[in-house]
Amino acid sequence: MGFDVDTINMIDCETDERFMRQALELAREAAAEGEVPVGAVIVRDGTVIATGRNRREVGRQALAHAEIEAIYGACAALGGWRLSGCTLYVTLEPCPMCAGAIINARIDRVVYGAPDPKAGSCGSLTDLFGMPFNHQPLCDGGVLEEACAGVLRDFFRTLRQQRGG
């Protein structure tokens, strides 16, 4: 099923920004709950089929990343684990765990906002999508990068102030 080159070329910046804004709203909701502000949206055929946001602190669960939550929701919505034809929008470059889940779920395309130099696995620290796994998602970074980075900066600044440092 996946995307062909012509389909990818037809995807425009406005569409990416529209769905990234939805992911940013989810990131803000996560921040309001005291979570690291990361939001994710999975889209198929121009329709949002699942969303997620970080819930590690609330759920006391190491696996509760925004991407994982969105993947669970998309699998439930589509009735299977293969998410071919889907694009994942996420405000922060995926970590190794999430990049692995994206590969295993067969998501065709990932669009992220801010790079993550400490754990980013789509090119910043390492590039799992460029390795010879059985599936290699397309990846575009930097969509609404400043807004996505700003939400993270503000969150950590506030956290440092609250902790007195």
mmCIF file of C-alpha atoms in Angstrom:
data_model
loop_
_atom_site.group_PDB
_atom_site.id
_atom_site.type_symbol
_atom_site.label_atom_id
_atom_site.label_comp_id
_atom_site.label_asym_id
_atom_site.label_seq_id
_atom_site.Cartn_x
_atom_site.Cartn_y
_atom_site.Cartn_z
ATOM 1 C CA MET A 1 0.000 0.000 0.000
ATOM 2 C CA GLY A 2 2.565 2.703 0.977
ATOM 3 C CA PHE A 3 3.286 6.012 -0.666
ATOM 4 C CA ASP A 4 4.887 6.365 -4.062
ATOM 5 C CA VAL A 5 7.169 9.256 -5.006
ATOM 6 C CA ASP A 6 4.410 11.149 -6.826
ATOM 7 C CA THR A 7 2.157 10.985 -3.772
ATOM 8 C CA ILE A 8 4.914 12.284 -1.514
ATOM 9 C CA ASN A 9 5.582 15.161 -3.905
ATOM 10 C CA MET A 10 1.899 16.142 -3.687
ATOM 11 C CA ILE A 11 2.007 16.436 0.113
ATOM 12 C CA ASP A 12 2.300 20.125 0.780
ATOM 13 C CA CYS A 13 3.666 22.186 3.644
ATOM 14 C CA GLU A 14 0.215 23.440 4.621
ATOM 15 C CA THR A 15 -0.984 19.894 5.251
ATOM 16 C CA ASP A 16 2.086 19.058 7.323
ATOM 17 C CA GLU A 17 1.726 22.255 9.334
ATOM 18 C CA ARG A 18 -1.998 21.666 9.931
ATOM 19 C CA PHE A 19 -1.424 18.229 11.435
ATOM 20 C CA MET A 20 1.676 19.407 13.338
ATOM 21 C CA ARG A 21 -0.459 22.117 14.963
ATOM 22 C CA GLN A 22 -2.746 19.358 16.237
ATOM 23 C CA ALA A 23 0.286 17.526 17.626
ATOM 24 C CA LEU A 24 1.395 20.786 19.288
ATOM 25 C CA GLU A 25 -1.978 21.064 21.032
ATOM 26 C CA LEU A 26 -1.487 17.571 22.422
ATOM 27 C CA ALA A 27 2.021 18.538 23.557
ATOM 28 C CA ARG A 28 0.562 21.509 25.433
ATOM 29 C CA GLU A 29 -1.973 19.195 27.092
ATOM 30 C CA ALA A 30 0.888 16.934 28.177
ATOM 31 C CA ALA A 31 2.761 19.918 29.641
ATOM 32 C CA ALA A 32 -0.350 20.966 31.579
ATOM 33 C CA GLU A 33 -0.278 17.509 33.222
ATOM 34 C CA GLY A 34 3.415 17.830 34.099
ATOM 35 C CA GLU A 35 4.557 15.605 31.255
ATOM 36 C CA VAL A 36 7.353 16.373 28.821
ATOM 37 C CA PRO A 37 5.373 18.140 26.081
ATOM 38 C CA VAL A 38 5.356 15.787 23.120
ATOM 39 C CA GLY A 39 2.271 15.198 21.003
ATOM 40 C CA ALA A 40 1.636 12.828 18.093
ATOM 41 C CA VAL A 41 -1.023 12.490 15.418
ATOM 42 C CA ILE A 42 -1.429 9.618 12.943
ATOM 43 C CA VAL A 43 -3.128 10.441 9.658
ATOM 44 C CA ARG A 44 -4.370 8.226 6.852
ATOM 45 C CA ASP A 45 -5.976 9.542 3.671
ATOM 46 C CA GLY A 46 -6.089 13.053 5.134
ATOM 47 C CA THR A 47 -7.976 11.975 8.262
ATOM 48 C CA VAL A 48 -6.675 11.796 11.816
ATOM 49 C CA ILE A 49 -7.115 8.213 12.984
ATOM 50 C CA ALA A 50 -5.263 8.395 16.305
ATOM 51 C CA THR A 51 -3.496 10.786 18.645
ATOM 52 C CA GLY A 52 -1.141 10.490 21.565
ATOM 53 C CA ARG A 53 0.789 12.513 24.085
ATOM 54 C CA ASN A 54 3.391 11.721 26.675
ATOM 55 C CA ARG A 55 1.914 10.114 29.799
ATOM 56 C CA ARG A 56 4.983 8.581 31.465
ATOM 57 C CA GLU A 57 4.565 10.465 34.735
ATOM 58 C CA VAL A 58 0.788 10.118 34.997
ATOM 59 C CA GLY A 59 0.821 6.451 34.027
ATOM 60 C CA ARG A 60 4.130 5.670 35.725
ATOM 61 C CA GLN A 61 5.016 3.816 32.569
ATOM 62 C CA ALA A 62 8.328 4.072 30.695
ATOM 63 C CA LEU A 63 6.666 3.111 27.405
ATOM 64 C CA ALA A 64 4.003 5.846 27.508
ATOM 65 C CA HIS A 65 5.517 8.042 24.799
ATOM 66 C CA ALA A 66 3.263 10.059 22.505
ATOM 67 C CA GLU A 67 4.160 7.982 19.442
ATOM 68 C CA ILE A 68 3.463 4.673 21.181
ATOM 69 C CA GLU A 69 0.089 5.892 22.415
ATOM 70 C CA ALA A 70 -0.810 7.055 18.898
ATOM 71 C CA ILE A 71 0.335 3.745 17.373
ATOM 72 C CA TYR A 72 -1.834 1.795 19.817
ATOM 73 C CA GLY A 73 -4.804 3.975 18.888
ATOM 74 C CA ALA A 74 -4.196 3.644 15.150
ATOM 75 C CA CYS A 75 -3.911 -0.150 15.372
ATOM 76 C CA ALA A 76 -7.213 -0.258 17.253
ATOM 77 C CA ALA A 77 -8.885 2.118 14.771
ATOM 78 C CA LEU A 78 -7.699 0.167 11.731
ATOM 79 C CA GLY A 79 -8.075 -3.288 13.242
ATOM 80 C CA GLY A 80 -4.510 -4.455 12.706
ATOM 81 C CA TRP A 81 -0.859 -3.767 13.390
ATOM 82 C CA ARG A 82 0.173 -2.724 9.876
ATOM 83 C CA LEU A 83 -0.182 1.032 9.518
ATOM 84 C CA SER A 84 0.762 1.255 5.836
ATOM 85 C CA GLY A 85 -0.461 4.430 4.194
ATOM 86 C CA CYS A 86 -0.164 6.359 7.466
ATOM 87 C CA THR A 87 1.855 9.415 8.375
ATOM 88 C CA LEU A 88 2.889 10.114 11.953
ATOM 89 C CA TYR A 89 3.268 13.766 12.983
ATOM 90 C CA VAL A 90 5.206 14.275 16.209
ATOM 91 C CA THR A 91 6.525 17.415 17.849
ATOM 92 C CA LEU A 92 9.913 15.912 18.798
ATOM 93 C CA GLU A 93 12.168 13.638 16.765
ATOM 94 C CA PRO A 94 11.443 10.029 17.797
ATOM 95 C CA CYS A 95 13.728 8.204 20.230
ATOM 96 C CA PRO A 96 15.115 4.711 19.466
ATOM 97 C CA MET A 97 12.136 2.947 21.074
ATOM 98 C CA CYS A 98 9.594 4.958 19.106
ATOM 99 C CA ALA A 99 11.565 4.735 15.857
ATOM 100 C CA GLY A 100 11.597 0.957 16.287
ATOM 101 C CA ALA A 101 7.852 0.900 16.887
ATOM 102 C CA ILE A 102 7.317 3.048 13.784
ATOM 103 C CA ILE A 103 9.369 0.614 11.697
ATOM 104 C CA ASN A 104 7.526 -2.391 13.119
ATOM 105 C CA ALA A 105 4.119 -0.783 12.551
ATOM 106 C CA ARG A 106 5.066 -0.126 8.895
ATOM 107 C CA ILE A 107 4.209 3.586 9.105
ATOM 108 C CA ASP A 108 5.144 5.065 5.743
ATOM 109 C CA ARG A 109 6.141 8.576 6.722
ATOM 110 C CA VAL A 110 7.212 10.472 9.830
ATOM 111 C CA VAL A 111 7.085 14.254 10.138
ATOM 112 C CA TYR A 112 8.649 15.750 13.238
ATOM 113 C CA GLY A 113 9.035 19.270 14.559
ATOM 114 C CA ALA A 114 12.102 19.729 16.767
ATOM 115 C CA PRO A 115 15.264 17.640 16.460
ATOM 116 C CA ASP A 116 16.454 15.784 19.560
ATOM 117 C CA PRO A 117 20.266 15.859 19.753
ATOM 118 C CA LYS A 118 20.261 13.639 22.884
ATOM 119 C CA ALA A 119 18.034 10.776 21.701
ATOM 120 C CA GLY A 120 16.832 11.537 18.169
ATOM 121 C CA SER A 121 16.860 8.448 16.004
ATOM 122 C CA CYS A 122 15.861 9.946 12.667
ATOM 123 C CA GLY A 123 19.177 11.626 11.970
ATOM 124 C CA SER A 124 20.211 13.709 14.994
ATOM 125 C CA LEU A 125 21.962 11.083 17.122
ATOM 126 C CA THR A 126 21.449 8.075 14.886
ATOM 127 C CA ASP A 127 19.216 7.220 11.923
ATOM 128 C CA LEU A 128 17.303 3.998 12.437
ATOM 129 C CA PHE A 129 15.191 4.699 9.357
ATOM 130 C CA GLY A 130 18.328 4.615 7.212
ATOM 131 C CA MET A 131 19.353 1.155 8.406
ATOM 132 C CA PRO A 132 18.568 -1.940 6.337
ATOM 133 C CA PHE A 133 15.514 -3.028 8.313
ATOM 134 C CA ASN A 134 12.577 -4.648 6.518
ATOM 135 C CA HIS A 135 10.806 -1.255 6.420
ATOM 136 C CA GLN A 136 12.255 2.223 5.979
ATOM 137 C CA PRO A 137 9.852 5.102 6.609
ATOM 138 C CA LEU A 138 10.301 8.402 4.844
ATOM 139 C CA CYS A 139 11.135 11.182 7.268
ATOM 140 C CA ASP A 140 10.860 14.970 7.214
ATOM 141 C CA GLY A 141 11.985 17.111 10.128
ATOM 142 C CA GLY A 142 11.750 20.754 11.070
ATOM 143 C CA VAL A 143 8.017 21.307 10.509
ATOM 144 C CA LEU A 144 7.022 24.144 12.862
ATOM 145 C CA GLU A 145 10.391 23.511 14.487
ATOM 146 C CA GLU A 146 10.522 26.757 16.465
ATOM 147 C CA ALA A 147 7.030 26.303 17.923
ATOM 148 C CA CYS A 148 7.771 22.673 18.844
ATOM 149 C CA ALA A 149 11.135 23.539 20.397
ATOM 150 C CA GLY A 150 9.570 26.503 22.201
ATOM 151 C CA VAL A 151 7.018 24.335 23.996
ATOM 152 C CA LEU A 152 9.846 22.104 25.230
ATOM 153 C CA ARG A 153 12.060 25.056 26.216
ATOM 154 C CA ASP A 154 9.238 26.700 28.170
ATOM 155 C CA PHE A 155 8.383 23.456 29.942
ATOM 156 C CA PHE A 156 11.939 22.781 31.087
ATOM 157 C CA ARG A 157 12.523 26.432 32.061
ATOM 158 C CA THR A 158 9.424 26.303 34.276
ATOM 159 C CA LEU A 159 10.510 22.984 35.731
ATOM 160 C CA ARG A 160 13.952 24.353 36.609
ATOM 161 C CA GLN A 161 12.385 27.425 38.240
ATOM 162 C CA GLN A 162 10.047 25.262 40.309
ATOM 163 C CA ARG A 163 12.981 23.173 41.499
ATOM 164 C CA GLY A 164 14.935 26.271 42.406
ATOM 165 C CA GLY A 165 17.622 25.908 39.792
#
